[in-house]
mmCIF file of C-alpha atoms in Angstrom:
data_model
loop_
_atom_site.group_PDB
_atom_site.id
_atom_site.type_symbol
_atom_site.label_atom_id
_atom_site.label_comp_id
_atom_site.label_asym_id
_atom_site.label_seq_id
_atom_site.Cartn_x
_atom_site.Cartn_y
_atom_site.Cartn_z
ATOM 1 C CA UNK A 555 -3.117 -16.543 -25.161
ATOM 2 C CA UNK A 556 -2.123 -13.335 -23.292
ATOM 3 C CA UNK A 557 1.527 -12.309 -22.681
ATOM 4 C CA UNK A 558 3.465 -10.365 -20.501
ATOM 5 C CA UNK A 559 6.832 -9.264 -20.372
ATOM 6 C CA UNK A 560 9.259 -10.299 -16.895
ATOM 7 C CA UNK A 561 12.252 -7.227 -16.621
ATOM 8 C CA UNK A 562 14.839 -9.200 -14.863
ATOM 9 C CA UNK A 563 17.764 -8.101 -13.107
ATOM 10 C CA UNK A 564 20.254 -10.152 -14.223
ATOM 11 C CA UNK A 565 23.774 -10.420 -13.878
ATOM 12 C CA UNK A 566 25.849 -10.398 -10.460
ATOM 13 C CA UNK A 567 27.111 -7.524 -8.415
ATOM 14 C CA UNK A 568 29.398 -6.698 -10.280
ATOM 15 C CA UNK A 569 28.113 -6.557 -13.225
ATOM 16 C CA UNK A 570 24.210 -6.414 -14.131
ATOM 17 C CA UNK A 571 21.836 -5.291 -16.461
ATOM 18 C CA UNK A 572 17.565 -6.033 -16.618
ATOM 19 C CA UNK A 573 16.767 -8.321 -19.243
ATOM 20 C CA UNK A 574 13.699 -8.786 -20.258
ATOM 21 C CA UNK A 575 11.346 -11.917 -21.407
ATOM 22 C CA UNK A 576 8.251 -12.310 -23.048
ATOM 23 C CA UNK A 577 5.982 -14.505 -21.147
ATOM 24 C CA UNK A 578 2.985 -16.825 -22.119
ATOM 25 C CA UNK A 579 0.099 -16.346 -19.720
ATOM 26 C CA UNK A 580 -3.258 -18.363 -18.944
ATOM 27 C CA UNK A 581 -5.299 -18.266 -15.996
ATOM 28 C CA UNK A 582 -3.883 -18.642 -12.859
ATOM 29 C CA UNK A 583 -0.078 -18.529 -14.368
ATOM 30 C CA UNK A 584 2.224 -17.904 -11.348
ATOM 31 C CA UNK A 585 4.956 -15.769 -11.362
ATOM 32 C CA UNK A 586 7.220 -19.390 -10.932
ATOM 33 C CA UNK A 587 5.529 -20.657 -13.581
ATOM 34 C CA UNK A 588 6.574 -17.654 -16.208
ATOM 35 C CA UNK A 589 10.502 -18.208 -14.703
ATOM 36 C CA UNK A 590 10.550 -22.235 -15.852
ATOM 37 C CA UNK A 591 8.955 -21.137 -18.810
ATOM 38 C CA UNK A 592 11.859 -18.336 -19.130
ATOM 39 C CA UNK A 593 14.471 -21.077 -18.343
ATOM 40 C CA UNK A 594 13.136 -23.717 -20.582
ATOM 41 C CA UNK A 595 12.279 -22.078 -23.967
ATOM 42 C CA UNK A 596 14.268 -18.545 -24.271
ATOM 43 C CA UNK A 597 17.765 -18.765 -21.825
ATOM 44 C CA UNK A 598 18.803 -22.088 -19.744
ATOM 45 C CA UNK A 599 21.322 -19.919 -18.138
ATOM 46 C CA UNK A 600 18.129 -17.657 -15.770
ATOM 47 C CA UNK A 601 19.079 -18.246 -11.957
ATOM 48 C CA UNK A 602 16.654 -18.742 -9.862
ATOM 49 C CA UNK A 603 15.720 -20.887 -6.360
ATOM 50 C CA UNK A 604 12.550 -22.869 -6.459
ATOM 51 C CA UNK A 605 11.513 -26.080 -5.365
ATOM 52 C CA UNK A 606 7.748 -26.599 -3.760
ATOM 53 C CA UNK A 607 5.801 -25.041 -6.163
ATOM 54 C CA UNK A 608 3.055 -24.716 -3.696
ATOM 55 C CA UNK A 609 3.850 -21.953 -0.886
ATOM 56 C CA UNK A 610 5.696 -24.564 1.523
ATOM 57 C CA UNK A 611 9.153 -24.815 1.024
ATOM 58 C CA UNK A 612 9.470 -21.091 1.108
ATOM 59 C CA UNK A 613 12.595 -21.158 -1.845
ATOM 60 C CA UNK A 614 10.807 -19.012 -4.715
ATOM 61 C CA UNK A 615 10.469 -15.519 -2.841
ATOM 62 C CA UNK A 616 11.720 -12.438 -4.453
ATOM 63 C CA UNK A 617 10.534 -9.164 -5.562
ATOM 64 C CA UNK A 618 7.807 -8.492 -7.296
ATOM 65 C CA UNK A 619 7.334 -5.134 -8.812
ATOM 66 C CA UNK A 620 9.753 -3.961 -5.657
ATOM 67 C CA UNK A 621 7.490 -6.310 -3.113
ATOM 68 C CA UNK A 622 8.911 -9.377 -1.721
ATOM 69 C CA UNK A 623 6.384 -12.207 -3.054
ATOM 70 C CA UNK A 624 6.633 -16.095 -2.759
ATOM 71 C CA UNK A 625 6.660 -16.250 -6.288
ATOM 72 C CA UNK A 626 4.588 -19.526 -6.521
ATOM 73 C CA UNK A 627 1.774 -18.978 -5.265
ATOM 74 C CA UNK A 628 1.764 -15.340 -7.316
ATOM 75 C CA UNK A 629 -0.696 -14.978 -9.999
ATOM 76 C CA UNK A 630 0.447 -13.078 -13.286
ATOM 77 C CA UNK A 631 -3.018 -11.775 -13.085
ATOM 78 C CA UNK A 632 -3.355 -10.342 -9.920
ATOM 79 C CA UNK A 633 -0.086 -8.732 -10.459
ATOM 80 C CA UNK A 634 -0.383 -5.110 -11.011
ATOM 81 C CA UNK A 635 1.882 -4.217 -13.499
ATOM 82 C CA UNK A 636 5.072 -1.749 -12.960
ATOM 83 C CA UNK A 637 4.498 -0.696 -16.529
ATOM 84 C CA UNK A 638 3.155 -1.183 -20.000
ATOM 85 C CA UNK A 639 5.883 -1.460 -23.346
ATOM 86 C CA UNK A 640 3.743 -1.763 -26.571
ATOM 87 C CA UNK A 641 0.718 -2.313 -24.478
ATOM 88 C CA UNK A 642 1.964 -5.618 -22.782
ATOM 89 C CA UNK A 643 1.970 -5.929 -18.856
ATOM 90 C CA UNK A 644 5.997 -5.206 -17.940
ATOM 91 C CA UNK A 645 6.881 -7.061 -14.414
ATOM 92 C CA UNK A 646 9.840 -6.478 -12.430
ATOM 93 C CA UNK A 647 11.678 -8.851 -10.636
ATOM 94 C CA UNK A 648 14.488 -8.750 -8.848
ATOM 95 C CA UNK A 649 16.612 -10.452 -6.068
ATOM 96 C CA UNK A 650 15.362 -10.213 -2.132
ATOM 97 C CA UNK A 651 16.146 -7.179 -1.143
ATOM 98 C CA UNK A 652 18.099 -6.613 2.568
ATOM 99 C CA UNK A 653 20.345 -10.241 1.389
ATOM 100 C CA UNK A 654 23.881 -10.902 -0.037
ATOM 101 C CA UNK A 655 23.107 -10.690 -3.608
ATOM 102 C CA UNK A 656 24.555 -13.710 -5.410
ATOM 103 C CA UNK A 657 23.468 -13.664 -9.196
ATOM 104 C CA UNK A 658 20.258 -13.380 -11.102
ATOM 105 C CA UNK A 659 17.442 -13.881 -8.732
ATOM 106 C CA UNK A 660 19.163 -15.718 -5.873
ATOM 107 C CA UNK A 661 20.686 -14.642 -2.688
ATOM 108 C CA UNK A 662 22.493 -15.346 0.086
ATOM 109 C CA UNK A 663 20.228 -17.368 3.237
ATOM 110 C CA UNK A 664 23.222 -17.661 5.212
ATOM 111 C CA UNK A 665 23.252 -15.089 7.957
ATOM 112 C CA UNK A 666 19.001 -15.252 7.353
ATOM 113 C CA UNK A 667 19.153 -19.053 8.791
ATOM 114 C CA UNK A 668 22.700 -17.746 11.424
ATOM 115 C CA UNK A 669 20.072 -15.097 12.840
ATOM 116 C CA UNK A 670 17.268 -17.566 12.868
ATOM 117 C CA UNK A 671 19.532 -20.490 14.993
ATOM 118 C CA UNK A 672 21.208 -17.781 17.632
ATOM 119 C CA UNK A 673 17.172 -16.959 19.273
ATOM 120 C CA UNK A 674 16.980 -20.847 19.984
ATOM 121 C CA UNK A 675 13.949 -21.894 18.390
ATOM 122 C CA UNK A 676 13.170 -25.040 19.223
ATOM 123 C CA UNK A 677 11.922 -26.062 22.652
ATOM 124 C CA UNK A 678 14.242 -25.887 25.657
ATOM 125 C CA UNK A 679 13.302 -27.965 28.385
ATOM 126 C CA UNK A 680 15.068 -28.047 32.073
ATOM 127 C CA UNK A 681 14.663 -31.604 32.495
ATOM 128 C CA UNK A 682 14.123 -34.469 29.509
ATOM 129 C CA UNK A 683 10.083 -34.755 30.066
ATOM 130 C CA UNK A 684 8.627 -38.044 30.549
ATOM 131 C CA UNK A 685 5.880 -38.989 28.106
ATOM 132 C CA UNK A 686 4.357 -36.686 25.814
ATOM 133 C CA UNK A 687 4.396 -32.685 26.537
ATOM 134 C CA UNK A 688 0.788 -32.236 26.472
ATOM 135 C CA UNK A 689 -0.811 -28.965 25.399
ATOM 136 C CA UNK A 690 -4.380 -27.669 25.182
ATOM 137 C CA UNK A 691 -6.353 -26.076 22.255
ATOM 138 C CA UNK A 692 -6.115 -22.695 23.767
ATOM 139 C CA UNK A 693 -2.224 -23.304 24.537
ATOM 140 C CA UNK A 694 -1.432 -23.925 21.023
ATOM 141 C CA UNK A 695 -3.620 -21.122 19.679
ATOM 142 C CA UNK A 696 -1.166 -18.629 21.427
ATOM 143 C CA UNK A 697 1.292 -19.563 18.887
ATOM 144 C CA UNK A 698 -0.177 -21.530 16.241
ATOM 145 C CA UNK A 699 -0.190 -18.732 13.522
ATOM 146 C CA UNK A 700 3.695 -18.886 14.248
ATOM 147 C CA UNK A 701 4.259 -21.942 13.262
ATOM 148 C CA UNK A 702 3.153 -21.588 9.584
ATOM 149 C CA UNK A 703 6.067 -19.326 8.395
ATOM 150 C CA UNK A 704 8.203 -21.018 5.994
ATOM 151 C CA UNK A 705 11.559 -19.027 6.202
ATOM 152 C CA UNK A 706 11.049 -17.407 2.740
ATOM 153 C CA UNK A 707 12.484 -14.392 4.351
ATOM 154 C CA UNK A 708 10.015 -12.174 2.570
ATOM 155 C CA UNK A 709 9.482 -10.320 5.574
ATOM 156 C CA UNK A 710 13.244 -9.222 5.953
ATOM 157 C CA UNK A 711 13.201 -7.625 2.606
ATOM 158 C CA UNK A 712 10.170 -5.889 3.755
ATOM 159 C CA UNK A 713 11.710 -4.581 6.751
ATOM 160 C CA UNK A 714 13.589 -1.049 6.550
ATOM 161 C CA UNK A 715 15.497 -1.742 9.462
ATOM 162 C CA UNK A 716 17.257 -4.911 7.938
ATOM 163 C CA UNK A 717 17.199 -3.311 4.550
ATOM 164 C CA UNK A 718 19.646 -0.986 6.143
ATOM 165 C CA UNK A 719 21.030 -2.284 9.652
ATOM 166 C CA UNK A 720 22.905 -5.924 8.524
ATOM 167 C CA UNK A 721 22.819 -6.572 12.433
ATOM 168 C CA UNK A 722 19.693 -6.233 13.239
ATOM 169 C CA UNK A 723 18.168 -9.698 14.115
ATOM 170 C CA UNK A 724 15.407 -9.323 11.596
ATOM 171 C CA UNK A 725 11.707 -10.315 11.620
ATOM 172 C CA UNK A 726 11.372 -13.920 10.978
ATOM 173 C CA UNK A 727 14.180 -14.810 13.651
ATOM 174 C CA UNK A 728 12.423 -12.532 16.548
ATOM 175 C CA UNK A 729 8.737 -13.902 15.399
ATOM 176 C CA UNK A 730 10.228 -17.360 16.185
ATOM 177 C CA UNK A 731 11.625 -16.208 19.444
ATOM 178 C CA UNK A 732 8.459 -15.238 20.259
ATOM 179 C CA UNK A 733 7.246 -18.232 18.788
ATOM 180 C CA UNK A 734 8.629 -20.303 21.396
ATOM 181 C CA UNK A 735 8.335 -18.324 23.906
ATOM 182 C CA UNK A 736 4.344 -18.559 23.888
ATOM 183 C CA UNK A 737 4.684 -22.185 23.501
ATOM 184 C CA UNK A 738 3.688 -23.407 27.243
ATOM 185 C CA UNK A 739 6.252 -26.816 26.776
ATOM 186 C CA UNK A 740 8.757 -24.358 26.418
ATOM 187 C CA UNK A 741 10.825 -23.427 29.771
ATOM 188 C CA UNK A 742 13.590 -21.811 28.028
ATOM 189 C CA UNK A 743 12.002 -17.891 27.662
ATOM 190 C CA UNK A 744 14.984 -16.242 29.817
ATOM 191 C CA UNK A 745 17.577 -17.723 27.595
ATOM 192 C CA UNK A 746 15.415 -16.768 24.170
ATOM 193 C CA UNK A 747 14.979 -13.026 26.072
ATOM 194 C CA UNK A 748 18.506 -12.585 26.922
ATOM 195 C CA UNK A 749 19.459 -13.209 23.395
ATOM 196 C CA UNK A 750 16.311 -10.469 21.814
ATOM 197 C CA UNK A 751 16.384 -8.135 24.139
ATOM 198 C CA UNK A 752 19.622 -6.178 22.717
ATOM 199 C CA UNK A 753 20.110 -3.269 20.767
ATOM 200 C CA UNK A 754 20.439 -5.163 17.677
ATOM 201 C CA UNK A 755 17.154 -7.598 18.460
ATOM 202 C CA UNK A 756 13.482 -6.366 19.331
ATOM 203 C CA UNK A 757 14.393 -2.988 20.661
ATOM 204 C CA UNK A 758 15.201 -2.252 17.019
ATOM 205 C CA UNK A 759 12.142 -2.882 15.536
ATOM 206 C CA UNK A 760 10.300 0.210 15.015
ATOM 207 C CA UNK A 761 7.019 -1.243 13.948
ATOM 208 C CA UNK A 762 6.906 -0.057 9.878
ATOM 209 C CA UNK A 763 5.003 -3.464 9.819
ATOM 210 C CA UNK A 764 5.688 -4.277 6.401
ATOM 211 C CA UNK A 765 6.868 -7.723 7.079
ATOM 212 C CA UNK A 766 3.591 -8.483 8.624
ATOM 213 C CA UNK A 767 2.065 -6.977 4.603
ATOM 214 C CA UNK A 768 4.482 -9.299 3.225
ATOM 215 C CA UNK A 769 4.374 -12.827 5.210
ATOM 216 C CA UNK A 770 2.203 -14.866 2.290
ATOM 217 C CA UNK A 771 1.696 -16.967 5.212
ATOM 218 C CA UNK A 772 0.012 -14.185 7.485
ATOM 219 C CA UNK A 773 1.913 -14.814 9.882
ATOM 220 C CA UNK A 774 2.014 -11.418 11.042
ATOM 221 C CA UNK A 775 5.698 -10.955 12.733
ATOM 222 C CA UNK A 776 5.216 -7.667 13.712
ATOM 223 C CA UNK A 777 2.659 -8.134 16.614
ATOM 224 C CA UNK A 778 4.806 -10.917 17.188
ATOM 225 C CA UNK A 779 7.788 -8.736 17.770
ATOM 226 C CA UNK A 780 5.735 -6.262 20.072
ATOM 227 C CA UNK A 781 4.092 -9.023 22.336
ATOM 228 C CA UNK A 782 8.273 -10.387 23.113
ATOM 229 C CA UNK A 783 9.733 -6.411 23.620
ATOM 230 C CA UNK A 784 6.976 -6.447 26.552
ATOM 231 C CA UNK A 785 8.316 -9.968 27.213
ATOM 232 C CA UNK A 786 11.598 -8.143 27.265
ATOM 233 C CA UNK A 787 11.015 -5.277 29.534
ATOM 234 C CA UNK A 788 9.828 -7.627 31.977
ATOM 235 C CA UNK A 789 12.724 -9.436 31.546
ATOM 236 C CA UNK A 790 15.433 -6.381 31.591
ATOM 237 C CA UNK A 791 13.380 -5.131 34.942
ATOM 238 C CA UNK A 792 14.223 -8.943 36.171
ATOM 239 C CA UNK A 793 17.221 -8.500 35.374
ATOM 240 C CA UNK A 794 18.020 -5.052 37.154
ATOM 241 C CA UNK A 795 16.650 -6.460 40.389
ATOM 242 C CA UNK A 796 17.597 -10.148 40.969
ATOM 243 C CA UNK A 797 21.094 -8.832 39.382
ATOM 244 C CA UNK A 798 21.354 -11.866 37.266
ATOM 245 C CA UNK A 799 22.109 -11.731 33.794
ATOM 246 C CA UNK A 800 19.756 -14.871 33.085
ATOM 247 C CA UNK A 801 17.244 -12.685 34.501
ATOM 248 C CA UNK A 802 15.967 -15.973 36.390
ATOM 249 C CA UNK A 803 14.463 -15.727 39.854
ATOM 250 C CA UNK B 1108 26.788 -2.689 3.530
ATOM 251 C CA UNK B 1109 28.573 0.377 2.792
ATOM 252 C CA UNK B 1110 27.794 3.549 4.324
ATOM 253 C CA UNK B 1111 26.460 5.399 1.061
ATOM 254 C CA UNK B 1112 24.325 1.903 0.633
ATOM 255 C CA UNK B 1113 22.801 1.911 4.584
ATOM 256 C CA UNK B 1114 22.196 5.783 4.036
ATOM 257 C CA UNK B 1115 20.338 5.215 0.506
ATOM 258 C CA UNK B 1116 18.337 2.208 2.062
ATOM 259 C CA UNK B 1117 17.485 4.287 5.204
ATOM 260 C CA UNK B 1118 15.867 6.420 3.079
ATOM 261 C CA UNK B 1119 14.530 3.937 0.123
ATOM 262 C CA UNK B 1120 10.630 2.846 1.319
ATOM 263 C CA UNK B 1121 10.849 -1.127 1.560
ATOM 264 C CA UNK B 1122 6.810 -1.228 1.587
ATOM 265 C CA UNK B 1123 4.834 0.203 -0.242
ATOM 266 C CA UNK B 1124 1.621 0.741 2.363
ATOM 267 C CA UNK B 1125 1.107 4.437 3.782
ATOM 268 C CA UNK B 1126 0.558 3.028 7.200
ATOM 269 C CA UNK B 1127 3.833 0.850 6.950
ATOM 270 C CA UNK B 1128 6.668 1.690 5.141
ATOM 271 C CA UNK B 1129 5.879 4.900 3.702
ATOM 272 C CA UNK B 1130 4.826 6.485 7.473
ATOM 273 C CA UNK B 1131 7.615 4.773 8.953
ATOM 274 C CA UNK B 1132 10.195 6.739 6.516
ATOM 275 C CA UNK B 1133 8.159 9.959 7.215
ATOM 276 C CA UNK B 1134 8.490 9.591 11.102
ATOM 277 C CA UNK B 1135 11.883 9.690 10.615
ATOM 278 C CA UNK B 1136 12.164 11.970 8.217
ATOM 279 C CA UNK B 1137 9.884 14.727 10.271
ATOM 280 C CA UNK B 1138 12.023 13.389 13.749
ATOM 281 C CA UNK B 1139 15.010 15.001 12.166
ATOM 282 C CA UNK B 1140 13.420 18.649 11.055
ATOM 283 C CA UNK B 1141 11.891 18.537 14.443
ATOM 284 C CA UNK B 1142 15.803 17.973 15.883
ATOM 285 C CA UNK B 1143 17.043 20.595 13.173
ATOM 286 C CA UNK B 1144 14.095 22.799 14.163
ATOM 287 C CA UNK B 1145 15.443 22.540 17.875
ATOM 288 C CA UNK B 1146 18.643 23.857 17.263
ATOM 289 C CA UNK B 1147 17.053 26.814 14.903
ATOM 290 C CA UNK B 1148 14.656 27.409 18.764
ATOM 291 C CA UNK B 1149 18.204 27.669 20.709
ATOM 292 C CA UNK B 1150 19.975 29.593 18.421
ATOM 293 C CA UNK B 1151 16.441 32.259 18.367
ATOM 294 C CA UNK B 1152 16.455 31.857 22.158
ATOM 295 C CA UNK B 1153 20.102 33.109 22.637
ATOM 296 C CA UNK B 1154 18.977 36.050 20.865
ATOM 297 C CA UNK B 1155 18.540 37.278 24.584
ATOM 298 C CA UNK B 1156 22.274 37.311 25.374
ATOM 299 C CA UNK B 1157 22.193 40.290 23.065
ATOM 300 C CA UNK B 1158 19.336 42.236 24.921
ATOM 301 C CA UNK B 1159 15.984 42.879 25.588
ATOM 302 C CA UNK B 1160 15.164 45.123 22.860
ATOM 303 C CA UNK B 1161 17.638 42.821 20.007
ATOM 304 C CA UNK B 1162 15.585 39.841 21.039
ATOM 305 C CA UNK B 1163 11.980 42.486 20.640
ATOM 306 C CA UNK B 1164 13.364 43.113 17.113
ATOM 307 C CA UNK B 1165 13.865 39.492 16.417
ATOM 308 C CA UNK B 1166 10.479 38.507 17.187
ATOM 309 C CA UNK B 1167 9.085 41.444 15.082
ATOM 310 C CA UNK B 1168 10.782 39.546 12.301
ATOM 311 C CA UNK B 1169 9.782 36.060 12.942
ATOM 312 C CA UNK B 1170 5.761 36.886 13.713
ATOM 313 C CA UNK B 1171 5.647 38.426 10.117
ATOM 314 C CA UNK B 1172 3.466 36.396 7.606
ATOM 315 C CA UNK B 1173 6.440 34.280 5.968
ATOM 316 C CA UNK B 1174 7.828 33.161 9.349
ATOM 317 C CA UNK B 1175 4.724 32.415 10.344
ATOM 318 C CA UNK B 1176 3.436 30.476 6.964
ATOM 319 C CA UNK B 1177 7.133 27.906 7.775
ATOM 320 C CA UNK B 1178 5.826 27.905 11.566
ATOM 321 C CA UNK B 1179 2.539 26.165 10.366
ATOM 322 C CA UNK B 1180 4.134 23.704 8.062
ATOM 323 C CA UNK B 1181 6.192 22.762 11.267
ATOM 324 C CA UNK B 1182 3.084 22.443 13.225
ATOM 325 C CA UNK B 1183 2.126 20.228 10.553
ATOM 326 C CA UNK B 1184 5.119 18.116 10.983
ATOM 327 C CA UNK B 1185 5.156 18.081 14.557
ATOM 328 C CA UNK B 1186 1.335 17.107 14.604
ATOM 329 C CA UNK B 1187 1.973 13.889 11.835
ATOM 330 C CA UNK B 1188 5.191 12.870 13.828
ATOM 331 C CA UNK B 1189 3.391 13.465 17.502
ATOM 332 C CA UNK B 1190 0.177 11.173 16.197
ATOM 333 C CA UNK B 1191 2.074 8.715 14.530
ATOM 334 C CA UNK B 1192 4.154 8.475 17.532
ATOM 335 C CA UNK B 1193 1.265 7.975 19.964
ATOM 336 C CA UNK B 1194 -0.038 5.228 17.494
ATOM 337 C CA UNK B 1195 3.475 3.469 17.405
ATOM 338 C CA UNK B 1196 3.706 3.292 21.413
ATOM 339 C CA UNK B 1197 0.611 2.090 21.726
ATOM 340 C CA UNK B 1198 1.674 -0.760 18.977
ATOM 341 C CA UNK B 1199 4.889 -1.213 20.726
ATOM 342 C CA UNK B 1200 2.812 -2.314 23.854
ATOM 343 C CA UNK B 1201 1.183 -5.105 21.125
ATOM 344 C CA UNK B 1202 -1.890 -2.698 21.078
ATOM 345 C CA UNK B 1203 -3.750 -2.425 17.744
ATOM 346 C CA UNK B 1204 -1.091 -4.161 15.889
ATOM 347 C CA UNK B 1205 -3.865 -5.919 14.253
ATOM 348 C CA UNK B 1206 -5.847 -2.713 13.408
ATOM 349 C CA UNK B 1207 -2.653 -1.147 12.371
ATOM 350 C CA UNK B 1208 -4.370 0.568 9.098
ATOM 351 C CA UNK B 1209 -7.030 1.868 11.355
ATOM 352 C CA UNK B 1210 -5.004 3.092 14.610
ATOM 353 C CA UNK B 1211 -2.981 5.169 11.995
ATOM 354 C CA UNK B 1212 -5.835 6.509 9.922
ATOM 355 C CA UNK B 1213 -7.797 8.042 13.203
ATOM 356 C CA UNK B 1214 -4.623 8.980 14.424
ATOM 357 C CA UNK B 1215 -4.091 11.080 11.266
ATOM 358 C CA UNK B 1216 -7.284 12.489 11.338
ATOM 359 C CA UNK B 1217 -6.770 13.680 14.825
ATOM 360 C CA UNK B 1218 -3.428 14.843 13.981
ATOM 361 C CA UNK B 1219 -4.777 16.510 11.227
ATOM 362 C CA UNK B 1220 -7.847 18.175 13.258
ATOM 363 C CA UNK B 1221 -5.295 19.410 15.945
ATOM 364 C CA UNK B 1222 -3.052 20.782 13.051
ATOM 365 C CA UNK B 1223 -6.106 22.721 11.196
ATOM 366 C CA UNK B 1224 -7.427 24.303 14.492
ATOM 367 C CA UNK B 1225 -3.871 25.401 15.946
ATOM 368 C CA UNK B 1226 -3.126 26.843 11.896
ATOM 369 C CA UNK B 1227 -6.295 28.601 12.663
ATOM 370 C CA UNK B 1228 -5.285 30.064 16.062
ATOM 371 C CA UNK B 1229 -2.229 31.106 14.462
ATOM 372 C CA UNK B 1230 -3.399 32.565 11.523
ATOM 373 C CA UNK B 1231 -6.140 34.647 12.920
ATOM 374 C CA UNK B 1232 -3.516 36.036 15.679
ATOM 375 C CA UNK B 1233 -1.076 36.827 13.493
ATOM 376 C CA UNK B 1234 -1.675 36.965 9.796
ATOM 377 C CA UNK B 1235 -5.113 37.932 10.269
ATOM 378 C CA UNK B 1236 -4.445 41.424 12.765
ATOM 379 C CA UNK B 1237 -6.017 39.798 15.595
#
């Protein structure tokens, strides 16, 4: 059996050091996998949030050799290594980068899942509908790609501009803006767009598109983000000529 | 977040993909020599207050080989931050967002074409006698 060796940063803000673990490996070992083993045999007292175990829940994200992964659905093997000590694979993990760092390998989701609530995502409707809301294949391919993120939050830890603006709406909260938005049930755009379309939502997104690299979902935020700023502009140009902040006709 | 903390992560690369992170920290980085080298165009501009023939001598200075080596490094920045610029509008319209690895390599190639014919322009006119 092969082995590999996890550097943890462990500790809490205060005070931290990287620890490291040797690991048993087999084929298709996940990162996840190499953690319980951590917690189980060598030190009870390793931190960590998991629960899924199978790229749904979204808990187990972290970085990876400075990469935000879902750590779960991460294979030892396909992990290139950050180093080599005594010619055994070294890899790095640390806490999601861009959050409140609480200790060990978890953070803090709370201003991740604040951000996420204040762009509305759910679907607003003017009047209760009667019946079902029905929606064609080619409606809900608009959006369906959306729909599969998993609020890991990978892609903020990605992002440069939440790494170093704490205001900044983020990624995940403006992809399901736009999420929404392009959802033809929806009739509640204006009040999504008057909540993005601010200094501190899509107009700060500069398009490094890493959170699109790191969504293990694909769920590609980034073009996501661009398709609601022209949303926006639209908007803002409402806006300026029906001189209502709602930006509604 | 701490100033000394948002500064270090402003300049830290979160990805680690040329065509994300890594040209996303270089557009900024080559965005603020391009501002610095604005300031350094003034303050050789005002060189005029002082007279025609002050301002003559200046130039002699800055058309002499060294000046003109730093003067095609800057074209080289102003060419990567100019292409990757043009490639981020057009993304920030949601065009070639998925062919984001693409849309920057050809922009970098023409960035880098534009760069090698102006350096030889340059170099021929004024490190070459021309």
């Amino acid at each position: 059996m092969d082995k590999v060796i996890f550097k943890i940063k462990r500790g809490t803000p205060e005070e931290w050091q990287y620890v490291e673990y040797e690991v048993p490996v087999e084929k298709g070992t996940t990162i996840l996998d190499g953690l319980y083993y951590i917690r189980d045999n060598i030190d009870h007292t390793l931190s960590f949030r998991a629960s899924c175990r199978m790229e749904v829940c979204g808990s187990c994200a972290m970085m990876v050799n400075n990469f935000p992964r879902t750590t779960c659905s991460t294979q030892i093997e396909n992990v290139k290594p950050d180093g080599t000590k005594n010619g055994i694979k070294v890899i790095k993990l640390e806490p999601l980068s861009g959050y409140p760092w609480i200790r060990d390998l978890v953070v803090d989701f709370d201003d991740f899942f604040k951000k996420h609530e204040s762009v509305k995502p759910y679907i607003i409707r003017k009047e209760t509908p009667e019946g079902q809301l029905l929606q064609s294949p080619e409606q809900l391919a608009k959006f369906k790609q959306l729909t599969l993120c998993i609020k890991c939050g990978a892609c903020v830890a990605a992002c440069p501009i939440s790494n170093s603006d704490p205001l900044y709406l983020g990624p995940a909260a403006l992809a399901a803006a736009y999420r929404f938005n392009a959802d033809s049930r929806d009739e509640g755009k204006n009040k999504r767009l008057a909540v993005v379309s601010d200094p501190e939502g899509c107009w700060r997104c500069h398009f490094s598109a890493e959170c699109s690299e790191a969504c293990p979902k694909d769920v590609d935020p980034a073009s996501a983000i661009q398709k609601l700023k022209v949303q926006a502009a639209v908007f803002e140009f409402k806006r300026i000529f029906t001189g209502r902040k709602d930006g509604e006709k | 977040m701490g100033i000394k903390e948002a500064f270090k992560n402003w300049l830290s690369i979160k990805g680690r993909h040329i065509h994300g992170g890594i040209a996303y920290l270089f557009h900024r980085l080559t965005g603020l020599i391009i501002l610095l080298y604005l300031y350094v165009h003034f303050g050789a501009l005002s060189q005029l207050l002082n007279g025609g023939a002050s301002y003559k001598n200046f130039l002699t200075t800055v058309e002499s080989p060294p000046f003109v080596a730093l003067d095609i490094l800057l074209f080289f920045v102003i060419f990567y931050h100019g292409a990757n610029g043009i490639r981020l509008v057009f993304n920030e319209f949601g065009i070639g967002t998925k062919k984001n690895m693409l849309f920057f390599w050809v922009m970098m190639a023409l960035g880098l074409i534009g760069w090698i014919l102006l350096t030889y322009i340059v170099a021929t006119r004024f490190i070459g006698g021309g």
